[in-house]
Coordinates of C-alpha atoms and ligand atoms in Angstrom, one line a residue:
M249 CA 10.1 -35.4 0.6
T250 CA 8.6 -31.9 1.6
D251 CA 9.0 -28.4 -0.1
T252 CA 11.0 -26.6 2.1
S253 CA 11.3 -23.5 -0.3
L254 CA 8.4 -21.8 0.9
P255 CA 8.9 -20.9 4.5
E256 CA 5.6 -21.5 6.4
T257 CA 3.9 -18.2 7.3
Q258 CA 3.8 -17.6 11.0
Y259 CA 1.1 -15.8 12.9
I260 CA 1.2 -14.5 16.4
R261 CA -1.9 -13.3 18.9
A262 CA -0.8 -9.5 18.5
K263 CA -1.5 -9.0 22.3
D264 CA 1.5 -11.8 22.9
A265 CA 3.5 -9.8 20.1
P266 CA 6.1 -7.0 20.9
Q267 CA 5.0 -3.8 19.3
R268 CA 7.3 -3.7 16.6
K269 CA 8.0 -5.2 13.4
I270 CA 8.9 -9.2 13.9
G271 CA 8.4 -10.9 10.7
V272 CA 5.3 -12.7 11.8
I273 CA 1.6 -11.7 10.9
K274 CA -0.5 -10.2 13.9
L275 CA -3.9 -11.5 14.7
Y276 CA -6.0 -9.0 16.7
E277 CA -9.0 -9.5 18.8
P278 CA -12.6 -8.6 17.9
E279 CA -12.5 -5.7 20.3
D280 CA -9.5 -4.3 18.4
F281 CA -11.7 -3.6 15.5
E282 CA -13.5 -1.0 17.3
G283 CA -9.9 1.0 17.5
M284 CA -9.4 0.6 14.0
R285 CA -13.0 2.0 13.1
R286 CA -12.2 5.0 15.0
A287 CA -8.9 5.7 13.4
G288 CA -10.3 4.9 9.8
Y289 CA -13.3 7.0 10.3
I290 CA -10.9 10.1 11.1
A291 CA -8.6 9.5 8.2
A292 CA -11.8 8.8 5.8
S293 CA -13.4 12.0 7.1
C294 CA -10.2 13.9 6.5
L295 CA -10.3 13.1 2.8
D296 CA -14.0 13.9 2.7
M297 CA -13.2 17.4 4.5
L298 CA -10.7 18.1 1.8
H299 CA -13.0 17.3 -1.0
E300 CA -14.4 20.9 -1.7
H301 CA -10.8 22.5 -1.3
V302 CA -9.3 20.1 -4.3
K303 CA -9.6 22.8 -7.0
A304 CA -7.4 24.8 -9.2
G305 CA -5.5 27.4 -7.6
I306 CA -4.8 25.9 -4.1
T307 CA -1.4 24.6 -3.2
T308 CA -0.7 21.4 -1.9
E309 CA 0.7 22.9 1.3
A310 CA -2.8 24.5 1.8
L311 CA -4.2 20.9 1.5
D312 CA -1.6 19.5 4.0
T313 CA -2.4 22.2 6.6
L314 CA -6.2 21.8 6.2
A315 CA -5.5 17.8 6.8
R316 CA -3.0 18.6 9.6
E317 CA -5.6 20.8 11.7
F318 CA -8.6 18.2 11.1
I319 CA -6.8 15.4 12.4
Y320 CA -5.4 17.3 15.4
D321 CA -9.1 18.5 16.0
H322 CA -10.2 15.2 16.2
G323 CA -7.9 14.0 18.9
A324 CA -5.9 12.0 16.6
T325 CA -2.2 12.7 15.1
P326 CA -0.8 12.4 11.6
A327 CA 1.1 9.2 11.4
C328 CA 3.4 10.8 8.7
I329 CA 4.9 13.5 10.7
G330 CA 8.3 12.3 11.7
Y331 CA 7.8 9.1 9.7
R332 CA 11.5 8.3 8.5
G333 CA 11.8 12.3 8.5
Y334 CA 8.8 12.9 6.5
Q335 CA 7.5 16.3 7.7
H336 CA 3.9 16.2 6.2
T337 CA 0.4 15.0 7.1
V338 CA -0.5 13.7 3.7
C339 CA 1.2 12.9 0.5
T340 CA -0.1 14.6 -2.7
S341 CA 0.9 12.9 -6.1
I342 CA -0.2 14.6 -9.2
N343 CA -0.2 13.1 -12.8
H344 CA 2.8 11.2 -13.3
V345 CA 3.4 11.0 -9.5
V346 CA 3.2 7.3 -8.4
C347 CA 3.4 7.9 -4.7
H348 CA 4.6 10.2 -2.0
G349 CA 4.6 13.4 -3.2
I350 CA 5.3 16.0 -1.1
P351 CA 3.0 19.1 -0.5
G352 CA 4.6 22.1 -1.2
E353 CA 3.8 25.3 -3.1
K354 CA 2.8 23.5 -6.2
V355 CA -0.7 24.9 -7.1
L356 CA -3.5 22.6 -8.7
K357 CA -4.2 23.3 -12.1
D358 CA -7.1 22.3 -14.5
G359 CA -6.8 18.9 -16.1
D360 CA -4.5 17.6 -13.3
I361 CA -5.3 14.2 -11.3
I362 CA -4.4 14.0 -7.7
N363 CA -4.2 11.2 -5.4
I364 CA -4.1 12.5 -1.4
D365 CA -2.9 9.8 1.0
V366 CA -3.6 10.2 4.8
T367 CA -3.0 8.5 8.0
A368 CA -4.4 9.1 11.3
I369 CA -3.3 7.7 14.6
K370 CA -6.0 7.4 17.2
D371 CA -5.7 5.9 20.8
G372 CA -2.5 4.1 19.0
W373 CA -4.4 2.7 16.1
H374 CA -3.7 3.7 12.4
G375 CA -6.2 4.4 9.8
D376 CA -4.5 4.8 6.0
T377 CA -6.4 5.5 3.2
S378 CA -6.3 7.5 -0.3
R379 CA -8.4 8.4 -3.3
M380 CA -8.1 10.2 -6.6
W381 CA -9.5 13.5 -7.4
A382 CA -9.9 15.4 -10.7
V383 CA -9.0 19.2 -10.9
G384 CA -11.6 21.0 -13.2
S385 CA -12.0 18.6 -16.1
V386 CA -9.5 15.9 -17.1
S387 CA -8.9 13.8 -20.1
R388 CA -10.9 10.4 -21.1
K389 CA -7.6 8.9 -20.5
A390 CA -7.2 9.7 -17.0
E391 CA -10.8 9.1 -15.8
R392 CA -10.6 5.8 -17.4
L393 CA -7.2 5.1 -15.4
M394 CA -8.9 6.4 -12.2
D395 CA -11.9 4.1 -12.8
L396 CA -9.6 1.3 -13.3
T397 CA -7.6 1.6 -10.4
Y398 CA -10.7 2.0 -8.3
E399 CA -12.1 -1.1 -9.8
C400 CA -8.6 -3.0 -9.1
L401 CA -9.0 -2.2 -5.6
M402 CA -12.5 -3.2 -5.0
K403 CA -12.0 -6.2 -7.1
A404 CA -9.1 -7.3 -4.7
I405 CA -11.4 -6.5 -1.4
D406 CA -14.3 -8.8 -2.9
L407 CA -11.8 -11.8 -2.4
V408 CA -10.8 -10.9 1.2
K409 CA -11.8 -13.7 3.8
P410 CA -10.6 -16.3 5.6
G411 CA -8.9 -19.1 3.6
A412 CA -7.9 -17.0 0.7
H413 CA -4.5 -16.1 0.0
L414 CA -2.5 -12.8 -0.6
G415 CA -1.7 -13.8 -4.1
D416 CA -5.4 -13.9 -4.8
I417 CA -5.4 -10.2 -4.0
G418 CA -2.3 -9.2 -6.2
H419 CA -3.6 -11.2 -9.1
A420 CA -7.0 -9.6 -9.1
C421 CA -5.2 -6.3 -9.4
Q422 CA -2.7 -7.3 -11.9
A423 CA -5.0 -9.2 -14.2
H424 CA -7.5 -6.2 -14.1
A425 CA -4.8 -3.8 -15.0
E426 CA -3.4 -5.6 -17.4
A427 CA -6.5 -6.6 -19.2
N428 CA -6.9 -3.0 -19.7
R429 CA -3.5 -2.2 -21.2
C430 CA -2.2 -0.6 -17.9
S431 CA 0.2 -2.0 -15.3
V432 CA 0.4 -2.5 -11.8
V433 CA 3.5 -0.8 -9.9
R434 CA 5.9 -3.6 -8.4
D435 CA 7.9 -1.2 -6.1
F436 CA 5.7 0.0 -3.2
C437 CA 2.9 -2.5 -1.9
G438 CA 0.1 -2.5 0.6
H439 CA 0.8 -3.6 4.4
G440 CA 0.0 -4.9 7.9
L441 CA -1.1 -2.1 10.2
G442 CA -2.7 -1.9 13.5
Q443 CA -0.9 -0.4 16.5
L444 CA 2.2 -0.1 13.7
F445 CA 1.8 1.9 10.4
H446 CA 3.8 -0.5 8.4
D447 CA 3.6 -4.2 9.6
E448 CA 3.6 -7.8 8.1
P449 CA 2.7 -9.0 5.7
N450 CA 3.6 -7.1 2.5
V451 CA 0.4 -6.9 0.5
V452 CA 1.7 -6.7 -3.3
H453 CA -0.5 -5.8 -6.1
F454 CA 0.6 -8.9 -8.7
G455 CA 0.8 -12.2 -8.2
T456 CA -0.6 -15.8 -8.5
P457 CA -3.9 -17.1 -7.0
G458 CA -3.4 -19.6 -4.3
T459 CA 0.1 -18.3 -3.3
G460 CA 1.4 -16.2 -0.3
P461 CA 0.0 -16.1 3.2
E462 CA -3.4 -17.7 4.0
L463 CA -6.1 -14.9 5.5
K464 CA -7.2 -15.4 8.8
P465 CA -9.6 -13.5 11.2
G466 CA -8.1 -10.7 12.7
M467 CA -5.4 -9.7 10.1
F468 CA -5.5 -5.9 9.5
F469 CA -3.8 -4.7 6.4
T470 CA -4.3 -2.0 3.5
I471 CA -4.7 -2.7 0.0
E472 CA -3.3 0.5 -2.1
P473 CA -2.8 -0.5 -6.0
M474 CA -0.9 1.8 -8.0
V475 CA -1.9 1.5 -11.6
N476 CA 0.3 3.4 -14.6
D477 CA -1.4 4.3 -18.0
G478 CA 2.1 2.8 -19.2
K479 CA 4.9 0.8 -18.1
P480 CA 5.3 -0.3 -14.4
G481 CA 8.6 1.2 -14.0
V482 CA 9.2 4.1 -11.3
K483 CA 12.0 6.1 -10.4
L484 CA 12.7 8.1 -7.2
L485 CA 13.4 11.9 -7.5
S486 CA 16.2 13.5 -5.6
D487 CA 14.0 14.6 -2.6
G488 CA 14.2 10.9 -1.7
W489 CA 10.3 10.6 -1.6
T490 CA 8.5 11.7 -4.6
A491 CA 8.2 8.3 -7.0
V492 CA 7.2 8.9 -10.8
T493 CA 6.7 6.8 -13.6
R494 CA 9.7 6.2 -15.7
D495 CA 8.0 6.6 -18.7
R496 CA 6.1 9.9 -17.5
S497 CA 3.0 7.9 -18.0
L498 CA 0.0 8.9 -15.8
S499 CA -0.3 7.1 -12.6
A500 CA -3.4 6.6 -10.2
Q501 CA -3.9 4.9 -6.7
F502 CA -6.7 4.2 -4.1
E503 CA -6.1 2.7 -0.6
H504 CA -8.2 1.3 2.3
S505 CA -7.6 0.1 5.6
M506 CA -9.5 -3.4 6.3
G507 CA -9.6 -6.1 8.7
V508 CA -10.4 -9.9 8.0
T509 CA -13.7 -11.1 9.9
E510 CA -14.9 -14.6 10.4
D511 CA -16.5 -14.6 7.0
G512 CA -15.3 -11.9 5.3
V513 CA -13.9 -8.2 5.3
E514 CA -14.7 -5.1 7.4
L515 CA -13.6 -1.9 5.4
F516 CA -12.4 0.7 8.2
T517 CA -11.8 3.8 5.5
V518 CA -15.4 4.1 4.2
S519 CA -15.9 7.6 3.2
P520 CA -18.7 8.9 5.7
A521 CA -20.0 11.2 2.9
G522 CA -20.0 8.7 0.0
L523 CA -17.2 10.4 -1.8
H524 CA -15.3 6.5 -2.9
Q525 CA -14.6 8.2 -6.1
P526 CA -14.5 11.8 -5.4
Y527 CA -13.2 12.6 -9.1
K528 CA -16.7 12.0 -10.3
T529 CA -18.1 14.6 -7.9
P530 CA -16.3 17.8 -8.7
A531 CA -15.6 20.5 -6.2
A532 CA -18.5 23.1 -5.7
Ligands
MF3_52 N1 0.5 6.5 3.7 C1 1.3 6.0 2.8 C2 1.1 4.6 2.8 O1 0.0 4.0 2.1 C3 2.8 6.0 3.5 C4 3.3 7.5 3.4 S1 4.7 7.4 4.2 C5 5.1 9.2 4.2 O2 1.8 3.5 3.4 F1 6.3 9.3 5.2 F2 5.7 9.4 3.1 F3 4.1 9.9 4.5
CO53 CO1 -0.7 2.5 2.9
CO54 CO1 -1.6 5.3 2.7

């Protein structure tokens, strides 16, 4: 008897698929990588540009304005503006905010940690990336959490190649976080992207090796683990966007957009300025 409990993963050539979410994983062509490189370069360069501005005294709204102008100046558009009613270019998630913090009048202060997440659309292609910054000097606990979260992302990326499974990626993030007495958030995940912002598959940051869809050349997706220095539970604030840790523990996140190649992975959102862990390079 065959096991029918797990539906077989379906894939479709992206050029044969409608440009909407259809419950099937799209496989892009080698020439489509160039579009993703350009979009990813703009998103990563936008975060590089913000680096010198992330310091005590600036508002998150000012950072958002800088990012918006940068993206338009580079012939791209901010994917978040108008996305499900969101009105900003970046998400700014400070301290116990897990993700989707809304830019506003909040002023950065010494000791804060902040994730800035940006998505640019260039010629129809999406580049989605986020990093962590430290404002002034932060606690060792905060620095350790940011290191751990970056390591979770990179350990997961190391496993991306044809024949690997999404469960391998989730397991890598979860195992490393939990081995260090932290936890991974279950309520938000990475995602397929390309000509859509959020597409199949869901890329969860927990799981079991060898399970889940198999990675194939031409898959484009993000990995974006959120790691809490406490329990994994989150709650949504009344603004409908801001997600915070239930236990008010600190949370950190890093995100890259990537494509599966014939023999491994290509990252589309590498920092041109080498600011992969900007919290290690204080703003001037
Ligand atoms: N950039 C986020 C992600 O990684 C999505 C933000 S959606 C927004 O998927 F509307 F909040 F901006
Ligand atoms: Co994303
Ligand atoms: Co993002």
